[in-house]
Coordinates of C-alpha atoms in Angstrom, one line a residue:
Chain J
X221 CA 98.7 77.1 125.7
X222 CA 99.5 80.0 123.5
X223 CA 98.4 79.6 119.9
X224 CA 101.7 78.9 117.5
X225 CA 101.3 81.7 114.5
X226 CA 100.5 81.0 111.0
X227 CA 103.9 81.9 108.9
X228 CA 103.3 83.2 105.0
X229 CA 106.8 82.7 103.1
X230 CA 107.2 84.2 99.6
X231 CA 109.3 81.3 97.0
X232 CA 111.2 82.2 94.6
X233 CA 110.0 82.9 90.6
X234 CA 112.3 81.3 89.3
X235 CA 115.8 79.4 89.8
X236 CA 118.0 81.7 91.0
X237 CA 119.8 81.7 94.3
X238 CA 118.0 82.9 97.2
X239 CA 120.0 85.2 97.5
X240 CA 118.7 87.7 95.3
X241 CA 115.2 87.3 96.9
X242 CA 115.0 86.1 100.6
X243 CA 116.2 88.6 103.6
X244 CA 118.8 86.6 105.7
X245 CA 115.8 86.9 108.6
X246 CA 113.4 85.1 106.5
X247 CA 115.2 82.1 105.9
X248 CA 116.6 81.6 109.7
X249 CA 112.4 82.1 110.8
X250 CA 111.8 79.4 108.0
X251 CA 114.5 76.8 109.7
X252 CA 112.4 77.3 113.5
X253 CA 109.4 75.7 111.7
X254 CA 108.6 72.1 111.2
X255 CA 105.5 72.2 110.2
X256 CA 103.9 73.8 107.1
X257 CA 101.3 73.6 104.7
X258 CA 102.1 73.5 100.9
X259 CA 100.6 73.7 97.7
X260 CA 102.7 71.6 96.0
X261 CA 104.6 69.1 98.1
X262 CA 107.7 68.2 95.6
X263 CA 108.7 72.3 95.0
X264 CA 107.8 73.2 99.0
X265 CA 110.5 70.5 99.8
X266 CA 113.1 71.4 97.1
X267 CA 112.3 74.7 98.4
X268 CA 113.2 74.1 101.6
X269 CA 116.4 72.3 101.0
X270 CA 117.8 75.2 99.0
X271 CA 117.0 77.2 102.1
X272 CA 119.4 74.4 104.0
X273 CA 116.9 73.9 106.5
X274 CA 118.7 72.2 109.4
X275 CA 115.7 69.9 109.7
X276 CA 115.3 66.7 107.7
X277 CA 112.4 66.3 105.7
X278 CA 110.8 63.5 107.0
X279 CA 110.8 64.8 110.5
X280 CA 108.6 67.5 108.9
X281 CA 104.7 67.7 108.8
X282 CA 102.8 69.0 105.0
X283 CA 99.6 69.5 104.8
X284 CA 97.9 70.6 101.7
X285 CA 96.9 73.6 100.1
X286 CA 95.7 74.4 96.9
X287 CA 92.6 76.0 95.8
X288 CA 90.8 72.6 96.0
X289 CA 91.3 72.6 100.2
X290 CA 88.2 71.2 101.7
X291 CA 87.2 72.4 105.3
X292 CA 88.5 69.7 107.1
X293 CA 91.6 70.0 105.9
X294 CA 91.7 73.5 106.7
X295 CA 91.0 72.3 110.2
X296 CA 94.0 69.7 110.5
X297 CA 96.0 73.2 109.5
X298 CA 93.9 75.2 112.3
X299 CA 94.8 72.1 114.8
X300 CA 98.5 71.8 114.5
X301 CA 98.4 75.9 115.2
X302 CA 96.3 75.7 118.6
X303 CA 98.5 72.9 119.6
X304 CA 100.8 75.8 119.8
X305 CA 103.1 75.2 116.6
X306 CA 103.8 77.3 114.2
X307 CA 102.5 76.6 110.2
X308 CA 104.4 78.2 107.3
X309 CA 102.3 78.4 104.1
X310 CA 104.1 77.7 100.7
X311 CA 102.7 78.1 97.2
X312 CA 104.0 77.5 94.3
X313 CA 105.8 80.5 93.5
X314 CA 105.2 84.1 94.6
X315 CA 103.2 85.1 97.8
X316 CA 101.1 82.8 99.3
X317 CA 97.3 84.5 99.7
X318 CA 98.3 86.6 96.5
X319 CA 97.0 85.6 93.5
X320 CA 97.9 81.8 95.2
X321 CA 96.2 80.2 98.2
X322 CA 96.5 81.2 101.5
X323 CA 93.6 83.8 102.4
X324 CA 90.9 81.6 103.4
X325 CA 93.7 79.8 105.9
X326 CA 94.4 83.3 107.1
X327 CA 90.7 84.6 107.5
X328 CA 90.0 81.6 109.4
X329 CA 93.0 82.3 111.6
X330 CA 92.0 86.2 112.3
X331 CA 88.7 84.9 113.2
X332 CA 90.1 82.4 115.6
X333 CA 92.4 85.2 117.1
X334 CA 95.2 83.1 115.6
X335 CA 98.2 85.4 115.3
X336 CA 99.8 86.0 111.8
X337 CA 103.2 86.5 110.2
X338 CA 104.0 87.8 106.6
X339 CA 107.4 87.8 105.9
X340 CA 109.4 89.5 103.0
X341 CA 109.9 88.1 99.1
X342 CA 109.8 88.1 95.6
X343 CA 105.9 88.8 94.0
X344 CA 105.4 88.6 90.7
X345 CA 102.6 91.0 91.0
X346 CA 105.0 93.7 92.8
X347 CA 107.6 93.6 90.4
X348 CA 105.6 94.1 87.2
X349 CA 104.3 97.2 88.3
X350 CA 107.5 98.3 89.2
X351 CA 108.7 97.2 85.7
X352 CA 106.1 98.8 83.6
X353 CA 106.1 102.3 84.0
X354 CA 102.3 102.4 83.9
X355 CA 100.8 104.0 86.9
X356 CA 101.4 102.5 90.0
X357 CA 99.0 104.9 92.0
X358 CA 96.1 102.9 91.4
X359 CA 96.3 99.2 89.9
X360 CA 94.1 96.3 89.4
X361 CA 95.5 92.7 89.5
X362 CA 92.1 90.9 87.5
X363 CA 93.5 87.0 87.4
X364 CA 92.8 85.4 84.0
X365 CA 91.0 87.0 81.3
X366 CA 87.9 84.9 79.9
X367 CA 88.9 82.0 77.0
X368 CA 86.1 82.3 74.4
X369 CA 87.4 85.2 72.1
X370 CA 83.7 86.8 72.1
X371 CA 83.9 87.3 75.8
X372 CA 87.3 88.2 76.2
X373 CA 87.1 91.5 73.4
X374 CA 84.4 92.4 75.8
X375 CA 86.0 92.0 79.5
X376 CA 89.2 93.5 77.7
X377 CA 86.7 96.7 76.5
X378 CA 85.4 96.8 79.7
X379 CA 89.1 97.2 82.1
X380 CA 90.0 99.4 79.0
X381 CA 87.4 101.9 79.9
X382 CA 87.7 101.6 83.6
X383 CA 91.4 102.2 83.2
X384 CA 91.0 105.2 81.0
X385 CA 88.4 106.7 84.2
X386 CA 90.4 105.7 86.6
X387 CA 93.8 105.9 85.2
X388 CA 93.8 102.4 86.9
X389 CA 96.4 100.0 85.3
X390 CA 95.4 96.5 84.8
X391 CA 97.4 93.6 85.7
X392 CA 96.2 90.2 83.8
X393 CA 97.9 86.8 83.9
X394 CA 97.3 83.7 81.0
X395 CA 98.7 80.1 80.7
X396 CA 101.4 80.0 78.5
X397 CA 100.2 78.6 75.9
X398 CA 98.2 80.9 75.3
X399 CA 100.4 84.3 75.4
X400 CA 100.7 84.5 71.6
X401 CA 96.7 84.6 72.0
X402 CA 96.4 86.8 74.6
X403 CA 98.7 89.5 73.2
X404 CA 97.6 89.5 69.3
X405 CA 94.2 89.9 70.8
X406 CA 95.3 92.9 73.3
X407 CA 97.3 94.3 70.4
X408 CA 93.6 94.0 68.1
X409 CA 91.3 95.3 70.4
X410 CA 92.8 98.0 73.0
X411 CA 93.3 101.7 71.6
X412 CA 96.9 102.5 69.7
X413 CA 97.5 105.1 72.4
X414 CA 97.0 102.3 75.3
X415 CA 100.3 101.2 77.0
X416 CA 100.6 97.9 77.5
X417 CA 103.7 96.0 79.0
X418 CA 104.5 92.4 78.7
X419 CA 106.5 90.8 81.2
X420 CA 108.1 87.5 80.8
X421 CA 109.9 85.0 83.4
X422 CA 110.2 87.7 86.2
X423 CA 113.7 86.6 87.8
X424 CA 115.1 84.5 85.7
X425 CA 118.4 84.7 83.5
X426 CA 116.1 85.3 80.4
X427 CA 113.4 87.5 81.9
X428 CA 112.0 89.9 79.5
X429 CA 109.9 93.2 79.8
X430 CA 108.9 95.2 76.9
X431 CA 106.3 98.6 77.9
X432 CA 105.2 100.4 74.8
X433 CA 102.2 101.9 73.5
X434 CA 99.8 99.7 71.5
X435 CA 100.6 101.1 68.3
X436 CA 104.3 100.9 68.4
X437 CA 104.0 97.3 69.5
X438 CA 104.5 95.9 65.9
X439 CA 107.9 96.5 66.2
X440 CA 108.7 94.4 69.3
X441 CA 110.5 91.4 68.6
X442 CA 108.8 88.8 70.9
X443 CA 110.8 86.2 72.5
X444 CA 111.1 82.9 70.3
X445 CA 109.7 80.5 73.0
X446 CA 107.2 83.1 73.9
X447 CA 104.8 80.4 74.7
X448 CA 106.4 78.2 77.0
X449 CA 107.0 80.6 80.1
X450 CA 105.0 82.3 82.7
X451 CA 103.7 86.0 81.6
X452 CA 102.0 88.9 83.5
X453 CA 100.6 91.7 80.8
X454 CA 99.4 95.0 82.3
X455 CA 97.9 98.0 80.5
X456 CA 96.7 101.8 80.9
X457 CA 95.1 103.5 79.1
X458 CA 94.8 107.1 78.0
X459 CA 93.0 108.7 80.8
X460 CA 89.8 110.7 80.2
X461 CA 88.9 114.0 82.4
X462 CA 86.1 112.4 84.2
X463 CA 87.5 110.6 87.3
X464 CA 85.2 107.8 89.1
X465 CA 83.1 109.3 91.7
X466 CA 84.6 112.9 91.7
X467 CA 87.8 111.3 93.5
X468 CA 90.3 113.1 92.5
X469 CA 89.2 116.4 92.3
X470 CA 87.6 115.9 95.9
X471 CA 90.9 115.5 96.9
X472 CA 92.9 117.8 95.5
X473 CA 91.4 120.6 97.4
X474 CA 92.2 118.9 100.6
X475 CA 94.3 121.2 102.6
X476 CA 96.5 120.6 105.5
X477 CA 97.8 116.9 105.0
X478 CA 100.5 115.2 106.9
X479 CA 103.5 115.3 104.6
X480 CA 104.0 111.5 105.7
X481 CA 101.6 108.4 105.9
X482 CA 103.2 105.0 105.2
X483 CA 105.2 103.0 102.5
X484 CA 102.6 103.8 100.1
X485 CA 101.7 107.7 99.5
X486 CA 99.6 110.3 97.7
X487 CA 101.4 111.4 94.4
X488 CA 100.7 111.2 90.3
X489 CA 97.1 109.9 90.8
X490 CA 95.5 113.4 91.4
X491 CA 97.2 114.7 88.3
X492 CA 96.6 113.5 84.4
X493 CA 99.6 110.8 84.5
X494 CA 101.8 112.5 81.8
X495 CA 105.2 110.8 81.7
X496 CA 106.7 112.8 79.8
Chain M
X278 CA 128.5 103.8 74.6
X279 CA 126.2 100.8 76.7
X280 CA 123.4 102.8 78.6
X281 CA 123.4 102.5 82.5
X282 CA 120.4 100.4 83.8
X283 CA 118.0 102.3 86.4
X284 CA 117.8 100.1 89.0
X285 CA 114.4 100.2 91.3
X286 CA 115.4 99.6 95.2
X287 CA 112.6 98.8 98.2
X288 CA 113.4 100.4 101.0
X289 CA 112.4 99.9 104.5
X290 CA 109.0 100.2 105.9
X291 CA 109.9 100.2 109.8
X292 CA 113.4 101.0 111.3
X293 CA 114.1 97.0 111.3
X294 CA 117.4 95.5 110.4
X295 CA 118.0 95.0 106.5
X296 CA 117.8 91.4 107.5
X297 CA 114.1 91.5 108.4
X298 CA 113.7 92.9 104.4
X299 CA 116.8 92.8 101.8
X300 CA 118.0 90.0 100.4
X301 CA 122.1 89.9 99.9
X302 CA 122.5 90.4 96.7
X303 CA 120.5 93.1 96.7
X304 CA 122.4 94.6 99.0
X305 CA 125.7 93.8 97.1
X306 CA 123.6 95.3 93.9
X307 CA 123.1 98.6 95.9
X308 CA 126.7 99.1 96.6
X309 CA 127.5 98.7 93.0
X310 CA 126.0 102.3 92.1
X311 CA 126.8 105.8 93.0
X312 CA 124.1 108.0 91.3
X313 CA 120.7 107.9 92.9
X314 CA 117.5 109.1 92.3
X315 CA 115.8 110.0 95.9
X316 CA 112.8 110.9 96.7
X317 CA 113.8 112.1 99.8
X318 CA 117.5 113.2 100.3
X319 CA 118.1 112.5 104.3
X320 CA 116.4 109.2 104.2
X321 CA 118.2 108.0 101.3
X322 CA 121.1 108.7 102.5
X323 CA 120.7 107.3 105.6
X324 CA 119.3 104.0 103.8
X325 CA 122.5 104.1 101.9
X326 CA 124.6 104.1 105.3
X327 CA 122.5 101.5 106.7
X328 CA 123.2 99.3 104.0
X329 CA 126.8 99.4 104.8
X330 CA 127.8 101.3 101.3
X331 CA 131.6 101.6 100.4
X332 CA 131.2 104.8 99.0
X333 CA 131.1 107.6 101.0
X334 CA 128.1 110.0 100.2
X335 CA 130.1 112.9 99.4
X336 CA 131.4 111.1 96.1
X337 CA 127.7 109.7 95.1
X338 CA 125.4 111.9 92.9
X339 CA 121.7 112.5 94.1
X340 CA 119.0 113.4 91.7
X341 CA 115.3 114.9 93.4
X342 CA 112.2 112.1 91.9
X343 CA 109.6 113.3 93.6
X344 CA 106.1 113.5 92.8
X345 CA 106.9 117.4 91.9
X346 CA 109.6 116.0 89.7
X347 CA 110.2 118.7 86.7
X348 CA 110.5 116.8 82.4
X349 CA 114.2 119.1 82.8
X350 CA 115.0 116.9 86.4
X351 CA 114.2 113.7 84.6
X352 CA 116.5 114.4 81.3
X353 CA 119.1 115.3 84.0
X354 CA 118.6 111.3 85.2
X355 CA 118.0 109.9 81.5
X356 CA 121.6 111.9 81.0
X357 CA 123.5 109.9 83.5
X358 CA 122.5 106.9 82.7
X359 CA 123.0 107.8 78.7
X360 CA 126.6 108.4 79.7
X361 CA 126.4 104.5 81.3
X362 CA 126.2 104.8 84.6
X363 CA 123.7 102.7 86.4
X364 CA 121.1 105.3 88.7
X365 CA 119.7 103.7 91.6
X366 CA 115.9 104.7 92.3
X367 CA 115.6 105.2 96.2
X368 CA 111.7 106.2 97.8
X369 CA 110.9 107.7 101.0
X370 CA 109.7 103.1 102.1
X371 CA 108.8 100.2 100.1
X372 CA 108.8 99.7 96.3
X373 CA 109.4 102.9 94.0
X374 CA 106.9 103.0 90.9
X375 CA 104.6 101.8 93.4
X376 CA 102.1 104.4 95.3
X377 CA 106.0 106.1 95.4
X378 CA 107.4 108.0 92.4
X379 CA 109.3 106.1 89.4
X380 CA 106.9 105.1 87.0
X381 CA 107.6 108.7 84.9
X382 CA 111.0 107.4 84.9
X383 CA 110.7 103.9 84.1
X384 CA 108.5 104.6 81.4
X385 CA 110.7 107.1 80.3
X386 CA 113.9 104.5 79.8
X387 CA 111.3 101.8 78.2
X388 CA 110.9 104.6 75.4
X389 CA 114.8 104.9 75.2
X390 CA 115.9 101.7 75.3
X391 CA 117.7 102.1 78.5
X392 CA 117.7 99.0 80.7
X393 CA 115.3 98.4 83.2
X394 CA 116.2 96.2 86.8
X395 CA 114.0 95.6 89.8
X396 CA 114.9 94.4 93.0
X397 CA 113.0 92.3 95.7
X398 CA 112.5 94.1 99.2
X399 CA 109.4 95.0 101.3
X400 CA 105.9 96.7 99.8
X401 CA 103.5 97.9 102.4
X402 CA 101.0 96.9 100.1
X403 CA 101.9 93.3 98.8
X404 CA 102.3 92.7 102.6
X405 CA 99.1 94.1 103.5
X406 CA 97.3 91.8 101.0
X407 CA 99.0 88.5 102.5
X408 CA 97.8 89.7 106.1
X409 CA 94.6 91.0 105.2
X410 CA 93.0 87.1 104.4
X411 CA 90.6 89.0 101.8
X412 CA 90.6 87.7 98.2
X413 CA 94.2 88.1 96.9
X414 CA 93.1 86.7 93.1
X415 CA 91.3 90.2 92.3
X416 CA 92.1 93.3 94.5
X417 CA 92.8 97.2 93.9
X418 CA 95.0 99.9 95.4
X419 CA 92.9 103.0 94.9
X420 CA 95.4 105.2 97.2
X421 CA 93.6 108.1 99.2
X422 CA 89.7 108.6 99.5
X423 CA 88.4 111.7 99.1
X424 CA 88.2 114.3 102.3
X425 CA 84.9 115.6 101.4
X426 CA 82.6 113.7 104.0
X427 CA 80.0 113.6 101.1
X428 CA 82.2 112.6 98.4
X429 CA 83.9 110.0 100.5
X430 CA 80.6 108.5 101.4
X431 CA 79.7 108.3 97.2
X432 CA 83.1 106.8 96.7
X433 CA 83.2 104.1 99.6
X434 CA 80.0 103.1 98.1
X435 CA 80.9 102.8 94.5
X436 CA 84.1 100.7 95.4
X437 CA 82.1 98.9 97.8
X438 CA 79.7 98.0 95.0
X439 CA 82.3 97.2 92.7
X440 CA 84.1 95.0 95.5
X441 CA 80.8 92.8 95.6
X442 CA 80.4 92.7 92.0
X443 CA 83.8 91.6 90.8
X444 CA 84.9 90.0 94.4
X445 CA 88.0 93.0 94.4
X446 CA 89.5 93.9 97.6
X447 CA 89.7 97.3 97.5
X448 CA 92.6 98.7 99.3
X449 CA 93.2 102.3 100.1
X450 CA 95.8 104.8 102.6
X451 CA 95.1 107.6 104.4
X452 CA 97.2 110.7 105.8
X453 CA 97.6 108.8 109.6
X454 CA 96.2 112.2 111.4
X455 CA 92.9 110.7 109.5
X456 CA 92.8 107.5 110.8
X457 CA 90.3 107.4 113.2
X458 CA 88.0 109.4 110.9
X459 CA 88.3 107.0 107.8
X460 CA 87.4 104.3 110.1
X461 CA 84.9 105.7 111.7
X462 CA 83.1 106.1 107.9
X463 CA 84.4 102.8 107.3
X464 CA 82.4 101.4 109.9
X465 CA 79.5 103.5 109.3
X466 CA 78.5 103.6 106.1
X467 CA 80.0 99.7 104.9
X468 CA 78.0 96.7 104.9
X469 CA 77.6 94.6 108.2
X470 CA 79.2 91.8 106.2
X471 CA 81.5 93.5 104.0
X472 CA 85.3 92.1 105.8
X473 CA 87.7 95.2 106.5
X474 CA 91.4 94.5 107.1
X475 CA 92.9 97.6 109.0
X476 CA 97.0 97.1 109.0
X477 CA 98.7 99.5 110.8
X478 CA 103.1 99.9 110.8
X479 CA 103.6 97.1 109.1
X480 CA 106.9 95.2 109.5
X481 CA 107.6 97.6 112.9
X482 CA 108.2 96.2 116.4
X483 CA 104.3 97.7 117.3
X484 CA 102.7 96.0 114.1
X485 CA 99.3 95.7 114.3
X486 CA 96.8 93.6 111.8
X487 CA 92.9 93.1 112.4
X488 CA 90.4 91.7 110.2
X489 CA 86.7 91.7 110.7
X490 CA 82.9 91.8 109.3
X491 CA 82.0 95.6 109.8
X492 CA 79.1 94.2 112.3
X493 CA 82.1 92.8 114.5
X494 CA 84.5 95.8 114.1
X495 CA 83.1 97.8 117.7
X496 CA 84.6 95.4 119.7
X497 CA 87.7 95.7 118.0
X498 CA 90.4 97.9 120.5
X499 CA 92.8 100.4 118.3
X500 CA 96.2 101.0 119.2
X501 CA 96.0 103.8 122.1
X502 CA 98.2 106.2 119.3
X503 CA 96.0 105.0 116.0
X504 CA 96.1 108.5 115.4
X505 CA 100.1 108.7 114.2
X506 CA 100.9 105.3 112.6
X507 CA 101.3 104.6 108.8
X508 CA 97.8 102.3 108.5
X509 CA 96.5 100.6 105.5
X510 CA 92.7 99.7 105.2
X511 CA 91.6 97.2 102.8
X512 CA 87.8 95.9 102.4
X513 CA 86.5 92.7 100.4
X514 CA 82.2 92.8 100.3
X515 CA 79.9 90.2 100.2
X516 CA 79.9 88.9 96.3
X517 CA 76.8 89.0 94.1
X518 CA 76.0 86.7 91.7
X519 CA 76.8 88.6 88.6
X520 CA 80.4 89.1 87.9
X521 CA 82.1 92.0 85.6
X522 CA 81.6 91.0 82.1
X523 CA 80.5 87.4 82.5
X524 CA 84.1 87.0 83.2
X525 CA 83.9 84.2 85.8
X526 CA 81.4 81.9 83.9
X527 CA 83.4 82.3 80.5
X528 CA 86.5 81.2 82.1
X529 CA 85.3 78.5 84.2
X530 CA 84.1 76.8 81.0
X531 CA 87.6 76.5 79.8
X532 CA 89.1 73.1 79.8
X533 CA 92.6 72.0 78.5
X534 CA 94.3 74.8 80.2
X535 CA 97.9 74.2 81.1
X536 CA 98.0 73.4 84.9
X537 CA 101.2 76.1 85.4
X538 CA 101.7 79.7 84.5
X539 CA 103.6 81.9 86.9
X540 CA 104.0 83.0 90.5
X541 CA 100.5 84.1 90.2
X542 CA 97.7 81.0 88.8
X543 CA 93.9 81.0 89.1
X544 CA 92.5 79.7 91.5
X545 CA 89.2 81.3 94.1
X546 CA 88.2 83.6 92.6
X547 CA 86.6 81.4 89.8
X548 CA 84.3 80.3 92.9
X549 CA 82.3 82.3 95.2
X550 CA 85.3 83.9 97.7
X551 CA 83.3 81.4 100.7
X552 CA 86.6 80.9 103.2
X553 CA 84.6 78.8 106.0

């Protein structure tokens, strides 16, 4: 018997219709599947009901997910799939396997010749950038900068100067409560020239994205409840001559290209990026 | 006078239906705007057709944004939409500001006060990070490595390192005419455990998505045409112990944290990235 394939479904960010973020296709492969793993079991199912999923919930199978999945239960995931059905993985919110579980499920599956499916939604990751301005040539999404304030000045110093070599921007998340934090220490410790862009409840009605340089941030009016909802920050900095491992300039006196390579391409990374 | 919002559009990484990758109301969004920056004329316009758009071509307005994009090309845009009308941003596939053109522009209207809007739709790279089961809580799009056998060598090796140290998955393009070659030096000078991920026209009928340790890559069979396909190649190595800035150990001393932030969380890559 054929294996069934491993299916990874963006949700949505926030509470708006699906309509602004799930392709017609996606949601009609989500209602042939019956069987999924989740990591949280209450939003997968209001998820799925908002898709109108044609099958009742408790003729469904869940397994869990999170980032505290043990082996076995991995397994039980890996057995319902060479029993030839197929699994579609929900996190939270976002992409599963980005930033959110789902790649250890999917290494296990390419390493067990277990086919995979990715389909097409809203990433919280995807649309910062995109929101920013900052370079999107090269990025870096790091996860969570460190707590203790001593530690953080120094991680911070440290993607500063890697994103001033690289002209690499840097893509950090933080709890909420600690936004207020996060930024006055960003604002503190990263250069005045540094651009730094705060994004705030991607998707939703009151979704907020301010991009300015660090020095002119003083000026921004923040949010009142800046603390109580979800916030990506990203940052680049002013980029020095020096570029990490002669990169650039190696490939700038590349001749003969093909004009066309994919969805991504070569472009503002080989020069200084200069906006303006 | 209200300014015009520039409005970033995904477009299509394969020839699928719009089903497969646009969500309605983005659609509906699209056909709400007649000037357009393009990256590339023909294909925009053909994007434009496919989406079913009531306006025929000859009454839209087209502005160049390509990576060759002129300071007078851009104040041509920033004029349009300072006489409020929205300009839709339009790249040759996937997400503009990302490895596309845009961010010179968006960054341009954060500086004016001209209103920003993103919509959801496919990005070869988000995609590539699902399928790739590599760590999706830390990883890097780097773009193009250098040609320079040499220098490509010194680079592999320095993100290689830097993938081990900070448990990054390091992704990278290449011109498809170089294929072959890349993974050829991929598989050469890469460690035996270090994964690699090679995706290759994502989200077309011929798709085609392996993952492997480097030691298990030769019996890996490429596509007979590997030679003229778009094709991604992302690497995760084998972590060390000591992570970038103590970063890791800091943060995993944390306690009290709120248990919800975003469509991204933490989650692996506080641990050792150990998906068996």
């Amino acid at each position: 018997m054929a294996n069934g394939t491993l299916v990874l479904i963006p949700t949505p960010l926030s509470g708006q219709p699906l309509a602004f973020s799930h392709p017609p296709e996606v949601l009609s492969r989500i209602h042939k599947i019956t069987d999924f793993a989740v990591e949280k079991l209450q939003q997968a199912v209001h998820f799925l009901v908002k898709t109108g999923h044609p099958v009742p919930e408790y003729k469904m199978g869940f397994h869990p997910l999170d980032k505290h999945v043990t082996g076995e239960q991995l397994q039980d995931i890996l057995a319902v799939l060479q029993q030839g059905r197929d699994v579609g993985v929900l996190s939270e919110a976002g992409c599963p396997g980005i930033a959110d579980p789902g790649a250890r499920l999917v290494w296990l599956c390419h390493s067990r010749n277990i086919p995979v499916e990715a389909l097409v939604g809203p990433s919280a990751i995807t649309l910062s950038v995109m929101y920013s301005g900052l370079n999107g040539q090269q990025f870096a999404f790091n996860g969570y900068l460190p707590v203790d304030s001593h530690r953080r000045e120094q991680t911070l110093k440290t993607f500063e100067g890697r994103s001033a070599n690289d002209e690499q921007t840097q893509i950090f998340i933080e709890a909420p409560f600690r936004n207020r934090e996060l930024l006055g220490a960003m604002l503190e410790l990263l250069q005045p020239e540094t651009r730094l862009c705060v994004c705030w409840n991607l998707m939703a009605d009151d979704q907020w994205v301010v991009t300015r340089e660090v020095q002119d941030w003083a000026s921004a009016s923040l949010p009142e409840n800046f603390e109580n909802k979800p916030a990506m920050f990203l940052f680049l900095a002013t980029p020095r001559q020096k570029a990490v491992s002669g990169k650039k300039s190696a490939r700038s006196k590349s001749t003969g290209r093909g004009s066309r390579t994919t969805g991504t391409k070569k472009g503002l990374h080989r020069k200084r990026y200069n906006p303006d």
